[in-house]
Amino acid sequence: MTTPELATGGRLFWASATVGAATCAIAVYNLARSVRPHSLVSAVSFLGGAGVAHDFVWAPAVVLVGFASRRLPEVARRPVRMGLAVSAVTLLFVIPELHGRGRHPRNPTVLPLDYARNVTATLLAVWCIVVVTVVVRRVRRGAPAQ
Amino acid sequence: MTPPPPVLAHARQLGRDARDRALSEPVHDERTAALLGIALGVSFLVCFLTGVTSHLIQNPTSWFHWPARPVGLYRLLQGVHVATGLATVPLLLAKLWSVFPNLFRWPPVTSLAHAVERLMLVPLVCGSVFMLFSGAANIAQWYPWHFAFPVVHYWVAWMTMGALVAHVGAKFATTRAALAHAAAADEIGVAARDGMTRRGFLAGVGATAAFFTFATVGQTFRPLRRLAVFAPRRPDIGPQGLPVNGTPSLQLAQRARSADYRLSVVGDVAEPLSLRRADLEAMRQHQAILPIACVEGWSADAHWRGVPVRDLLHRAGVPAHVAVEVVVDSMQHDSHYRRSLLSNGQARDSDTLIALELNGAPLHMDHGYPCRLIGPNRPGVQQTKWVESLTVHRV
């Protein structure tokens, strides 16, 4: 069984749902009349794609990785999971820079850094912290009880 | 109705067990969702308010007045907008992860109100992920879509905020209840041995958000520029030590260098002007330290030298007591940003210049040679480059 949720409803709920839905509708209407049809198709694709990418790709991948990491020793499980999560979010965060499509030969001031090197250094630092944490936890667990 | 095959029934049971196990962990409980939700609500509100203000500045209306002072207000506004948006990436992913098992609650809908609540999650989740992705891609000048970024980012922001209002109303009581029993809830958070503790999870999220901020905010906060390892810009990298956004085409550069170049001052003036660059150099020069503050979130101070716009207005016979607006046009006719508007306050400000020099040297072509507009408290897209005319309108 699932944990109980508080019942939805009441004046605050319906007031905010009405205001929120009306704002949404006005925004979608204005979006539709502000752009050309092919731009609207592109915008809707990216909008829908954003939800799909999260709910059907990113989150299931995290579930699978979490499931796979259950076999790790208990002392390493949490630090490794945290390391995996931070690494994945960092890589996701830097995709636009790593992708490098914004680079233009006439304007070297856009994306001027070596992002592949920087993200590699960041991930190395993250995994050094993970390894140190696992070692410290293991040493502590191995110490005689006080 | 025929019962499902045993394998399918077994798979369903495994799924239900996994969901219930997840929902019993502190990282997926209502207190964690409430804490992350509050942080996310604040960050979305900051992004929304700063973004709408920036939109109003770039799309002037009769009821909105943006002053010329303080000099760095727009820089702060847009720096906060982008920095907050970037720090929100781990917050949003953590919040969605925290509530993800709820997606599989059964039955999916228990009442009309519950159906409305869940329906409003569609624009909320799609809009939130879209806003952060499109913003992060835009500041790296990566445009994988076929639409104009500003208008779509703007209206999807309104859509997302509408959905957020509905969500806050739906979750208000749950959030208040989840936060009311802090002591007991924290005990559960600490006591969980197998999974992640709430404190550990939230600390990891906070540390990641803080790291992303430190790794990017140097693009606008110069003292941290060497730490800005993920920033799409560095405030000290560019011609004459300043980044640029738009660069001129070959044809535009040729026209800008041409001996035929003239800056015209026309419109509601007593004496229209047509000035060569040498004529501008011969006028009284004024120096100002002003930032270029890009809508993409980077900014940098620079030393500018040139002719105050108010001196040009005076020379064209526009009395000082007459309120005017000045339309500034660029030679870059094919750009969305070929034109900008100076309000009377901005046009009369002593630091609003038709700049000829940057950091002690003549303007680089990428910075708008032969002359460009630079004024206090304006978005970078309104600091028009390669200026060819000022058109004065009495208001």
Coordinates of C-alpha atoms in Angstrom, one line a residue:
Chain A
M1 CA 0.0 0.0 0.0
T2 CA 1.1 3.6 -0.6
T3 CA 1.4 6.2 2.1
P4 CA -1.8 8.3 2.3
E5 CA -2.1 11.7 0.6
L6 CA -4.1 14.5 2.1
A7 CA -7.4 14.9 0.3
T8 CA -7.3 17.5 -2.5
G9 CA -10.0 20.1 -2.6
G10 CA -11.2 23.2 -0.8
R11 CA -11.5 26.8 -1.6
L12 CA -7.8 27.5 -1.8
F13 CA -7.3 24.6 -4.2
W14 CA -10.1 25.6 -6.5
A15 CA -9.1 29.3 -6.4
S16 CA -5.5 28.6 -7.3
A17 CA -6.4 26.0 -9.8
T18 CA -8.7 28.5 -11.6
V19 CA -6.1 31.3 -11.6
G20 CA -3.3 28.9 -12.5
A21 CA -5.3 27.2 -15.4
A22 CA -6.4 30.6 -16.7
T23 CA -2.8 31.9 -16.7
C24 CA -1.7 28.8 -18.5
A25 CA -4.5 29.2 -21.1
I26 CA -3.6 32.8 -21.7
A27 CA 0.1 32.0 -22.0
V28 CA -0.5 29.2 -24.5
Y29 CA -2.9 31.4 -26.5
N30 CA -0.3 34.2 -26.6
L31 CA 2.5 31.8 -27.5
A32 CA 0.4 30.4 -30.4
R33 CA -0.4 33.9 -31.8
S34 CA 3.2 35.2 -31.3
V35 CA 5.0 32.6 -33.5
R36 CA 4.6 31.2 -36.9
P37 CA 3.1 27.7 -37.3
H38 CA 6.4 25.9 -37.9
S39 CA 7.9 27.6 -34.9
L40 CA 4.9 26.6 -32.8
V41 CA 5.4 23.0 -33.8
S42 CA 9.0 23.2 -32.8
A43 CA 8.2 24.9 -29.4
V44 CA 5.5 22.3 -28.6
S45 CA 7.9 19.5 -29.6
F46 CA 10.5 20.8 -27.2
L47 CA 8.0 21.4 -24.5
G48 CA 6.6 17.9 -24.7
G49 CA 10.0 16.5 -25.3
A50 CA 11.2 18.1 -22.0
G51 CA 8.6 16.2 -20.0
V52 CA 9.2 12.9 -21.9
A53 CA 12.9 13.2 -21.6
H54 CA 12.6 13.5 -17.8
D55 CA 9.8 11.0 -17.1
F56 CA 10.7 8.3 -19.7
V57 CA 14.5 8.6 -20.0
W58 CA 16.2 10.4 -17.2
A59 CA 14.2 9.2 -14.2
P60 CA 13.9 5.6 -15.3
A61 CA 17.7 5.6 -15.9
V62 CA 18.2 6.8 -12.4
V63 CA 15.9 4.1 -11.1
L64 CA 17.9 1.4 -13.0
V65 CA 21.2 2.7 -11.8
G66 CA 19.9 2.8 -8.2
F67 CA 18.6 -0.7 -8.6
A68 CA 21.9 -1.9 -10.0
S69 CA 23.9 -0.3 -7.1
R70 CA 21.9 -2.2 -4.5
R71 CA 24.6 -5.0 -4.8
L72 CA 27.3 -2.7 -3.7
P73 CA 28.6 -3.2 -0.1
E74 CA 26.6 -1.1 2.4
V75 CA 29.7 1.0 3.3
A76 CA 30.1 2.1 -0.3
R77 CA 26.4 2.3 -1.4
R78 CA 25.5 5.8 -0.4
P79 CA 28.7 7.6 -1.4
V80 CA 28.8 5.8 -4.8
R81 CA 25.1 6.7 -5.4
M82 CA 25.8 10.3 -4.5
G83 CA 28.9 10.3 -6.8
L84 CA 26.9 8.9 -9.7
A85 CA 24.1 11.4 -9.2
V86 CA 26.4 14.4 -9.0
S87 CA 28.4 13.2 -12.0
A88 CA 25.2 12.7 -14.1
V89 CA 23.8 16.1 -13.1
T90 CA 27.1 17.8 -13.8
L91 CA 27.4 16.2 -17.3
L92 CA 23.8 17.2 -18.0
F93 CA 24.6 20.7 -16.9
V94 CA 27.6 21.1 -19.1
I95 CA 26.1 19.5 -22.3
P96 CA 25.5 22.9 -24.0
E97 CA 29.2 23.8 -23.5
L98 CA 30.5 20.3 -24.3
H99 CA 28.3 20.3 -27.4
G100 CA 30.0 23.5 -28.5
R101 CA 27.5 24.4 -31.2
G102 CA 27.6 28.0 -30.0
R103 CA 31.2 28.3 -31.1
H104 CA 31.7 30.6 -34.1
P105 CA 35.0 31.3 -35.9
R106 CA 34.1 35.0 -36.1
N107 CA 33.4 35.2 -32.3
P108 CA 35.9 33.3 -30.1
T109 CA 34.5 35.0 -27.0
V110 CA 31.6 32.5 -27.0
L111 CA 32.6 29.3 -25.1
P112 CA 36.2 30.3 -24.8
L113 CA 37.2 27.6 -22.3
D114 CA 38.3 23.9 -22.5
Y115 CA 35.1 22.5 -21.0
A116 CA 36.0 18.8 -21.6
R117 CA 39.1 19.3 -19.5
N118 CA 37.1 21.3 -16.8
V119 CA 34.4 18.7 -16.5
T120 CA 37.0 15.9 -16.4
A121 CA 38.8 17.6 -13.5
T122 CA 35.4 18.1 -11.7
L123 CA 34.4 14.5 -12.0
L124 CA 37.9 13.4 -10.9
A125 CA 37.5 15.6 -7.8
V126 CA 34.0 14.2 -7.1
W127 CA 35.2 10.6 -7.3
C128 CA 38.2 11.3 -5.1
I129 CA 35.7 12.5 -2.5
V130 CA 33.7 9.4 -3.0
V131 CA 36.7 7.1 -2.5
V132 CA 37.9 9.0 0.6
T133 CA 34.4 8.8 2.0
V134 CA 34.2 5.1 1.4
V135 CA 37.6 4.5 3.0
V136 CA 36.8 6.7 6.1
R137 CA 33.4 4.8 6.5
R138 CA 35.2 1.5 6.2
V139 CA 37.9 2.4 8.8
R140 CA 35.2 3.7 11.2
R141 CA 33.1 0.6 10.8
G142 CA 36.2 -1.5 11.4
A143 CA 37.2 0.3 14.5
P144 CA 36.4 -1.5 17.8
A145 CA 33.1 -0.4 19.4
Q146 CA 33.5 2.2 22.2
Chain B
M1 CA -12.6 -9.6 -17.7
T2 CA -9.9 -12.2 -17.9
P3 CA -7.1 -12.0 -15.3
P4 CA -3.6 -10.9 -16.5
P5 CA -1.1 -13.7 -17.2
P6 CA 0.9 -14.7 -14.1
V7 CA 4.1 -13.2 -15.4
L8 CA 2.5 -9.8 -16.0
A9 CA 0.8 -10.0 -12.6
H10 CA 4.2 -10.8 -11.0
A11 CA 5.8 -7.8 -12.8
R12 CA 3.0 -5.5 -11.6
Q13 CA 3.5 -6.7 -8.0
L14 CA 7.2 -6.1 -8.2
G15 CA 6.5 -2.6 -9.5
R16 CA 4.1 -1.9 -6.7
D17 CA 6.6 -3.2 -4.1
A18 CA 9.4 -1.0 -5.6
R19 CA 7.1 2.1 -5.5
D20 CA 6.0 1.5 -1.9
R21 CA 9.6 0.8 -0.8
A22 CA 10.6 4.1 -2.5
L23 CA 7.8 6.1 -0.9
S24 CA 8.8 4.8 2.5
E25 CA 12.3 6.3 2.1
P26 CA 12.9 9.8 3.5
V27 CA 14.2 11.2 0.2
H28 CA 10.8 10.4 -1.4
D29 CA 8.6 11.5 1.5
E30 CA 6.4 14.6 1.8
R31 CA 8.8 16.5 4.0
T32 CA 11.7 16.3 1.5
A33 CA 9.3 17.2 -1.3
A34 CA 8.0 20.1 0.7
L35 CA 11.5 21.5 1.5
L36 CA 12.7 21.1 -2.1
G37 CA 9.3 22.6 -3.3
I38 CA 9.7 25.7 -1.3
A39 CA 13.3 26.2 -2.5
L40 CA 12.2 25.6 -6.1
G41 CA 9.2 28.0 -5.7
V42 CA 11.5 30.8 -4.5
S43 CA 14.0 30.2 -7.3
F44 CA 11.3 30.1 -10.0
L45 CA 9.8 33.3 -8.6
V46 CA 13.1 35.0 -8.7
C47 CA 13.7 33.9 -12.3
F48 CA 10.2 34.9 -13.3
L49 CA 10.2 38.4 -11.8
T50 CA 13.7 39.2 -13.1
G51 CA 12.8 37.7 -16.5
V52 CA 9.6 39.7 -16.8
T53 CA 11.3 42.9 -15.8
S54 CA 14.0 42.3 -18.5
H55 CA 11.2 41.6 -21.0
L56 CA 9.5 44.9 -20.2
I57 CA 12.8 46.8 -20.5
Q58 CA 13.4 45.3 -24.0
N59 CA 9.7 45.8 -25.0
P60 CA 8.8 49.2 -23.7
T61 CA 5.2 50.0 -22.7
S62 CA 3.6 53.2 -21.7
W63 CA 3.2 52.2 -18.0
F64 CA 6.7 50.9 -17.4
H65 CA 9.6 53.2 -16.9
W66 CA 13.2 51.9 -16.6
P67 CA 15.5 54.5 -15.1
A68 CA 19.1 55.3 -16.2
R69 CA 20.3 54.9 -12.6
P70 CA 21.6 53.0 -10.7
V71 CA 24.2 52.2 -13.3
G72 CA 24.4 48.4 -12.6
L73 CA 20.8 47.6 -11.8
Y74 CA 20.2 45.7 -15.1
R75 CA 23.5 43.9 -14.7
L76 CA 22.4 42.7 -11.3
L77 CA 18.9 41.8 -12.5
Q78 CA 20.0 39.7 -15.4
G79 CA 23.0 38.2 -13.5
V80 CA 20.6 37.0 -10.8
H81 CA 18.2 35.7 -13.4
V82 CA 20.8 33.5 -15.1
A83 CA 22.6 32.5 -11.9
T84 CA 19.4 31.5 -10.2
G85 CA 18.2 29.5 -13.3
L86 CA 21.5 27.6 -13.4
A87 CA 21.4 26.8 -9.7
T88 CA 17.9 25.6 -10.1
V89 CA 19.0 22.7 -12.4
P90 CA 20.0 20.3 -9.5
L91 CA 17.0 21.6 -7.4
L92 CA 14.5 20.7 -10.1
L93 CA 16.0 17.3 -10.8
A94 CA 16.1 16.5 -7.1
K95 CA 12.4 17.6 -6.6
L96 CA 11.2 15.6 -9.6
W97 CA 13.2 12.6 -8.3
S98 CA 11.8 13.0 -4.8
V99 CA 8.2 12.8 -6.1
F100 CA 8.8 10.4 -9.0
P101 CA 7.3 7.3 -7.2
N102 CA 4.0 9.3 -6.9
L103 CA 3.6 9.0 -10.7
F104 CA 2.8 5.4 -10.2
R105 CA 0.2 5.7 -7.4
W106 CA -2.9 3.6 -8.1
P107 CA -5.6 4.5 -8.8
P108 CA -4.1 7.4 -10.7
V109 CA -7.1 9.7 -10.1
T110 CA -9.4 9.5 -7.0
S111 CA -11.6 12.6 -7.5
L112 CA -12.3 15.5 -9.8
A113 CA -9.9 17.7 -7.8
H114 CA -7.2 15.1 -7.9
A115 CA -7.6 14.9 -11.7
V116 CA -7.2 18.7 -12.0
E117 CA -4.2 18.6 -9.7
R118 CA -2.5 15.9 -11.8
L119 CA -3.5 17.5 -15.1
M120 CA -1.8 20.7 -14.0
L121 CA 1.4 18.8 -13.4
V122 CA 1.8 18.3 -17.2
P123 CA 2.5 22.1 -17.9
L124 CA 4.4 22.3 -14.7
V125 CA 6.9 19.6 -15.3
C126 CA 7.2 20.2 -19.1
G127 CA 7.5 23.9 -18.6
S128 CA 10.0 23.7 -15.8
V129 CA 12.4 21.4 -17.7
F130 CA 11.9 23.4 -20.9
M131 CA 12.7 26.7 -19.2
L132 CA 15.9 25.5 -17.7
F133 CA 17.0 23.6 -20.8
S134 CA 16.2 26.4 -23.2
G135 CA 17.8 29.0 -20.9
A136 CA 21.0 27.0 -20.5
A137 CA 21.3 26.3 -24.2
N138 CA 20.6 29.9 -25.1
I139 CA 23.4 31.3 -23.0
A140 CA 25.8 28.9 -24.8
Q141 CA 24.3 30.2 -28.1
W142 CA 23.1 26.6 -28.9
Y143 CA 19.7 26.8 -30.7
P144 CA 18.6 23.2 -31.6
W145 CA 15.0 24.5 -32.2
H146 CA 13.2 26.4 -34.9
F147 CA 11.7 29.3 -32.9
A148 CA 12.7 32.7 -31.6
F149 CA 14.0 32.0 -28.1
P150 CA 12.8 35.3 -26.3
V151 CA 9.1 35.0 -27.1
V152 CA 8.8 31.3 -26.4
H153 CA 10.9 31.4 -23.2
Y154 CA 8.7 34.3 -22.1
W155 CA 5.3 32.7 -22.7
V156 CA 6.3 29.3 -21.4
A157 CA 7.5 31.1 -18.2
W158 CA 3.9 32.4 -17.8
M159 CA 2.5 29.0 -18.5
T160 CA 4.8 27.4 -15.9
M161 CA 4.0 30.0 -13.3
G162 CA 0.3 29.4 -13.9
A163 CA 0.8 25.7 -13.3
L164 CA 3.0 26.5 -10.3
V165 CA 0.2 28.6 -8.7
A166 CA -2.2 25.7 -9.2
H167 CA 0.3 23.3 -7.7
V168 CA 1.0 25.5 -4.6
G169 CA -2.7 25.6 -4.0
A170 CA -3.0 21.9 -4.3
K171 CA 0.0 21.2 -2.0
F172 CA -0.4 23.9 0.5
A173 CA -2.0 21.8 3.2
T174 CA 0.3 18.8 2.5
T175 CA 3.3 21.0 2.8
R176 CA 2.2 22.7 6.0
A177 CA 1.5 19.3 7.5
A178 CA 4.9 17.9 6.4
L179 CA 6.8 20.8 7.9
A180 CA 4.8 20.9 11.1
H181 CA 6.3 17.7 12.5
A182 CA 9.9 18.7 12.0
A183 CA 11.4 16.8 14.9
A184 CA 9.8 13.4 14.2
A185 CA 10.4 13.7 10.5
D186 CA 14.1 14.5 11.0
E187 CA 14.4 11.4 13.2
I188 CA 13.1 9.3 10.4
G189 CA 15.6 11.1 8.1
V190 CA 18.5 10.2 10.3
A191 CA 17.3 6.7 11.1
A192 CA 17.1 5.4 7.6
R193 CA 20.1 3.1 7.3
D194 CA 19.8 1.5 3.9
G195 CA 18.8 4.4 1.6
M196 CA 19.9 8.0 1.5
T197 CA 19.1 10.2 4.5
R198 CA 17.1 13.3 3.9
R199 CA 19.9 15.5 5.3
G200 CA 22.5 13.8 3.1
F201 CA 20.3 14.1 0.1
L202 CA 19.5 17.8 0.6
A203 CA 23.1 18.6 1.5
G204 CA 24.2 16.9 -1.8
V205 CA 21.6 19.0 -3.7
G206 CA 22.6 22.2 -2.0
A207 CA 26.3 21.5 -2.6
T208 CA 25.7 20.8 -6.3
A209 CA 23.7 24.0 -6.7
A210 CA 26.4 26.0 -4.9
F211 CA 29.1 24.4 -7.0
F212 CA 27.2 25.2 -10.3
T213 CA 26.9 28.8 -9.1
F214 CA 30.6 29.1 -8.3
A215 CA 31.4 27.5 -11.6
T216 CA 29.4 30.0 -13.7
V217 CA 28.8 33.2 -11.8
G218 CA 32.3 34.5 -12.6
Q219 CA 30.9 35.4 -16.0
T220 CA 29.3 38.4 -14.4
F221 CA 31.1 38.7 -11.0
R222 CA 34.7 39.4 -12.1
P223 CA 36.5 38.4 -8.9
L224 CA 35.3 34.8 -9.4
R225 CA 36.1 34.6 -13.2
R226 CA 38.9 32.1 -12.7
L227 CA 36.6 29.7 -11.0
A228 CA 34.0 30.0 -13.8
V229 CA 35.0 26.7 -15.4
F230 CA 31.6 26.0 -16.8
A231 CA 30.7 29.6 -17.8
P232 CA 29.9 30.2 -21.5
R233 CA 31.8 33.6 -21.2
R234 CA 34.7 35.1 -19.4
P235 CA 34.3 38.9 -18.7
D236 CA 38.0 39.4 -19.6
I237 CA 38.2 37.4 -22.8
G238 CA 37.5 39.3 -26.0
P239 CA 38.8 42.1 -28.2
Q240 CA 40.0 45.0 -26.0
G241 CA 39.5 42.7 -23.0
L242 CA 35.7 42.6 -23.4
P243 CA 33.4 39.8 -24.8
V244 CA 31.2 40.5 -27.8
N245 CA 27.9 39.0 -28.9
G246 CA 27.2 40.1 -32.5
T247 CA 30.0 40.4 -35.0
P248 CA 29.8 42.3 -38.3
S249 CA 29.5 40.7 -41.7
L250 CA 32.2 41.5 -44.2
Q251 CA 29.9 44.0 -46.0
L252 CA 29.0 45.8 -42.7
A253 CA 32.7 46.0 -41.8
Q254 CA 33.5 47.6 -45.2
R255 CA 30.7 50.2 -44.8
A256 CA 31.9 50.9 -41.3
R257 CA 35.4 51.6 -42.5
S258 CA 34.3 53.6 -45.5
A259 CA 35.3 57.3 -45.8
D260 CA 31.7 58.0 -46.7
Y261 CA 30.5 57.0 -43.2
R262 CA 28.3 59.7 -41.5
L263 CA 26.3 59.7 -38.2
S264 CA 23.1 61.6 -38.8
V265 CA 21.0 63.3 -36.1
V266 CA 17.6 63.9 -37.5
G267 CA 13.9 64.1 -36.6
D268 CA 12.5 66.9 -34.4
V269 CA 15.6 68.9 -34.4
A270 CA 16.3 72.5 -35.4
E271 CA 19.5 71.7 -37.3
P272 CA 20.0 68.1 -38.7
L273 CA 23.5 66.9 -38.3
S274 CA 25.7 64.7 -40.5
L275 CA 29.0 63.9 -38.8
R276 CA 32.1 62.0 -39.8
R277 CA 34.0 60.1 -37.2
A278 CA 36.6 62.9 -37.2
D279 CA 33.8 65.4 -36.5
L280 CA 32.8 63.3 -33.4
E281 CA 36.4 63.1 -32.3
A282 CA 36.7 66.9 -32.5
M283 CA 33.7 67.4 -30.0
R284 CA 34.0 67.4 -26.2
Q285 CA 34.8 63.8 -25.1
H286 CA 33.4 62.4 -21.9
Q287 CA 34.7 59.2 -20.1
A288 CA 32.5 56.8 -18.2
I289 CA 33.0 53.4 -16.6
L290 CA 30.0 51.4 -17.6
P291 CA 29.1 47.7 -17.8
I292 CA 28.0 45.8 -20.9
A293 CA 25.3 43.6 -19.4
C294 CA 24.2 40.9 -21.7
V295 CA 20.7 39.3 -21.5
E296 CA 22.6 36.0 -21.6
G297 CA 23.9 36.7 -18.1
W298 CA 27.5 37.8 -18.6
S299 CA 28.6 41.3 -17.9
A300 CA 31.8 43.3 -17.7
D301 CA 32.9 46.8 -16.8
A302 CA 34.8 48.9 -19.3
H303 CA 36.2 52.4 -19.8
W304 CA 34.3 54.2 -22.5
R305 CA 35.1 57.5 -24.1
G306 CA 32.9 59.5 -26.6
V307 CA 30.4 62.2 -27.2
P308 CA 27.4 62.5 -24.8
V309 CA 24.1 62.1 -26.6
R310 CA 22.9 65.2 -24.9
D311 CA 25.7 67.2 -26.4
L312 CA 24.6 66.0 -29.9
L313 CA 21.0 66.9 -29.0
H314 CA 22.2 70.4 -28.0
R315 CA 24.2 70.8 -31.2
A316 CA 21.2 69.8 -33.2
G317 CA 19.2 72.5 -31.5
V318 CA 17.0 70.4 -29.2
P319 CA 16.3 72.5 -26.1
A320 CA 17.3 71.0 -22.8
H321 CA 13.8 71.4 -21.3
V322 CA 12.0 69.6 -24.2
A323 CA 11.3 65.9 -23.4
V324 CA 12.4 63.6 -26.2
E325 CA 12.8 60.0 -27.2
V326 CA 15.8 59.1 -29.4
V327 CA 15.7 56.1 -31.8
V328 CA 19.2 54.8 -32.3
D329 CA 19.7 52.9 -35.6
S330 CA 22.5 50.6 -36.6
M331 CA 24.1 50.0 -40.0
Q332 CA 23.4 46.3 -39.3
H333 CA 20.0 46.3 -41.0
D334 CA 19.4 42.6 -41.0
S335 CA 19.6 42.2 -37.2
H336 CA 16.7 41.9 -34.7
Y337 CA 18.7 44.3 -32.6
R338 CA 19.4 47.0 -35.3
R339 CA 17.4 49.6 -33.4
S340 CA 17.1 50.8 -29.7
L341 CA 15.2 53.5 -27.9
L342 CA 16.5 56.1 -25.4
S343 CA 14.0 57.5 -23.1
N344 CA 14.4 61.2 -22.2
G345 CA 16.1 60.4 -18.9
Q346 CA 18.5 58.0 -20.6
A347 CA 19.2 60.4 -23.5
R348 CA 19.9 63.3 -21.1
D349 CA 22.1 61.3 -18.8
S350 CA 25.7 62.6 -18.8
D351 CA 27.1 59.0 -19.2
T352 CA 25.0 58.1 -22.2
L353 CA 27.6 58.2 -25.0
I354 CA 28.1 57.7 -28.6
A355 CA 31.4 55.9 -27.8
L356 CA 34.5 56.2 -30.0
E357 CA 37.0 54.5 -27.6
L358 CA 37.1 51.5 -25.4
N359 CA 39.7 50.9 -22.7
G360 CA 41.9 53.6 -24.1
A361 CA 41.9 52.6 -27.7
P362 CA 39.6 53.2 -30.7
L363 CA 36.7 50.8 -30.8
H364 CA 37.4 47.4 -32.2
M365 CA 35.2 46.6 -35.2
D366 CA 33.5 43.8 -33.1
H367 CA 32.6 46.4 -30.5
G368 CA 30.9 48.7 -33.0
Y369 CA 33.5 50.8 -34.9
P370 CA 33.2 53.6 -35.9
C371 CA 30.9 54.4 -33.0
R372 CA 28.3 52.8 -30.7
L373 CA 25.8 53.6 -28.1
I374 CA 26.7 53.0 -24.5
G375 CA 24.5 54.1 -21.6
P376 CA 24.0 53.3 -17.9
N377 CA 21.6 50.6 -16.8
R378 CA 20.7 49.2 -20.2
P379 CA 20.7 45.6 -21.6
G380 CA 23.5 44.8 -23.9
V381 CA 21.2 44.3 -26.9
Q382 CA 20.1 48.0 -26.5
Q383 CA 23.7 49.2 -26.6
T384 CA 23.5 49.6 -30.4
K385 CA 26.7 49.0 -32.4
W386 CA 27.8 50.5 -35.7
V387 CA 25.4 53.5 -35.2
E388 CA 24.4 55.4 -38.3
S389 CA 21.5 57.6 -37.1
L390 CA 19.8 59.2 -34.1
T391 CA 16.2 60.1 -34.7
V392 CA 14.7 62.6 -32.2
H393 CA 11.0 62.5 -31.3
R394 CA 9.4 65.0 -29.1
V395 CA 7.1 63.4 -26.5

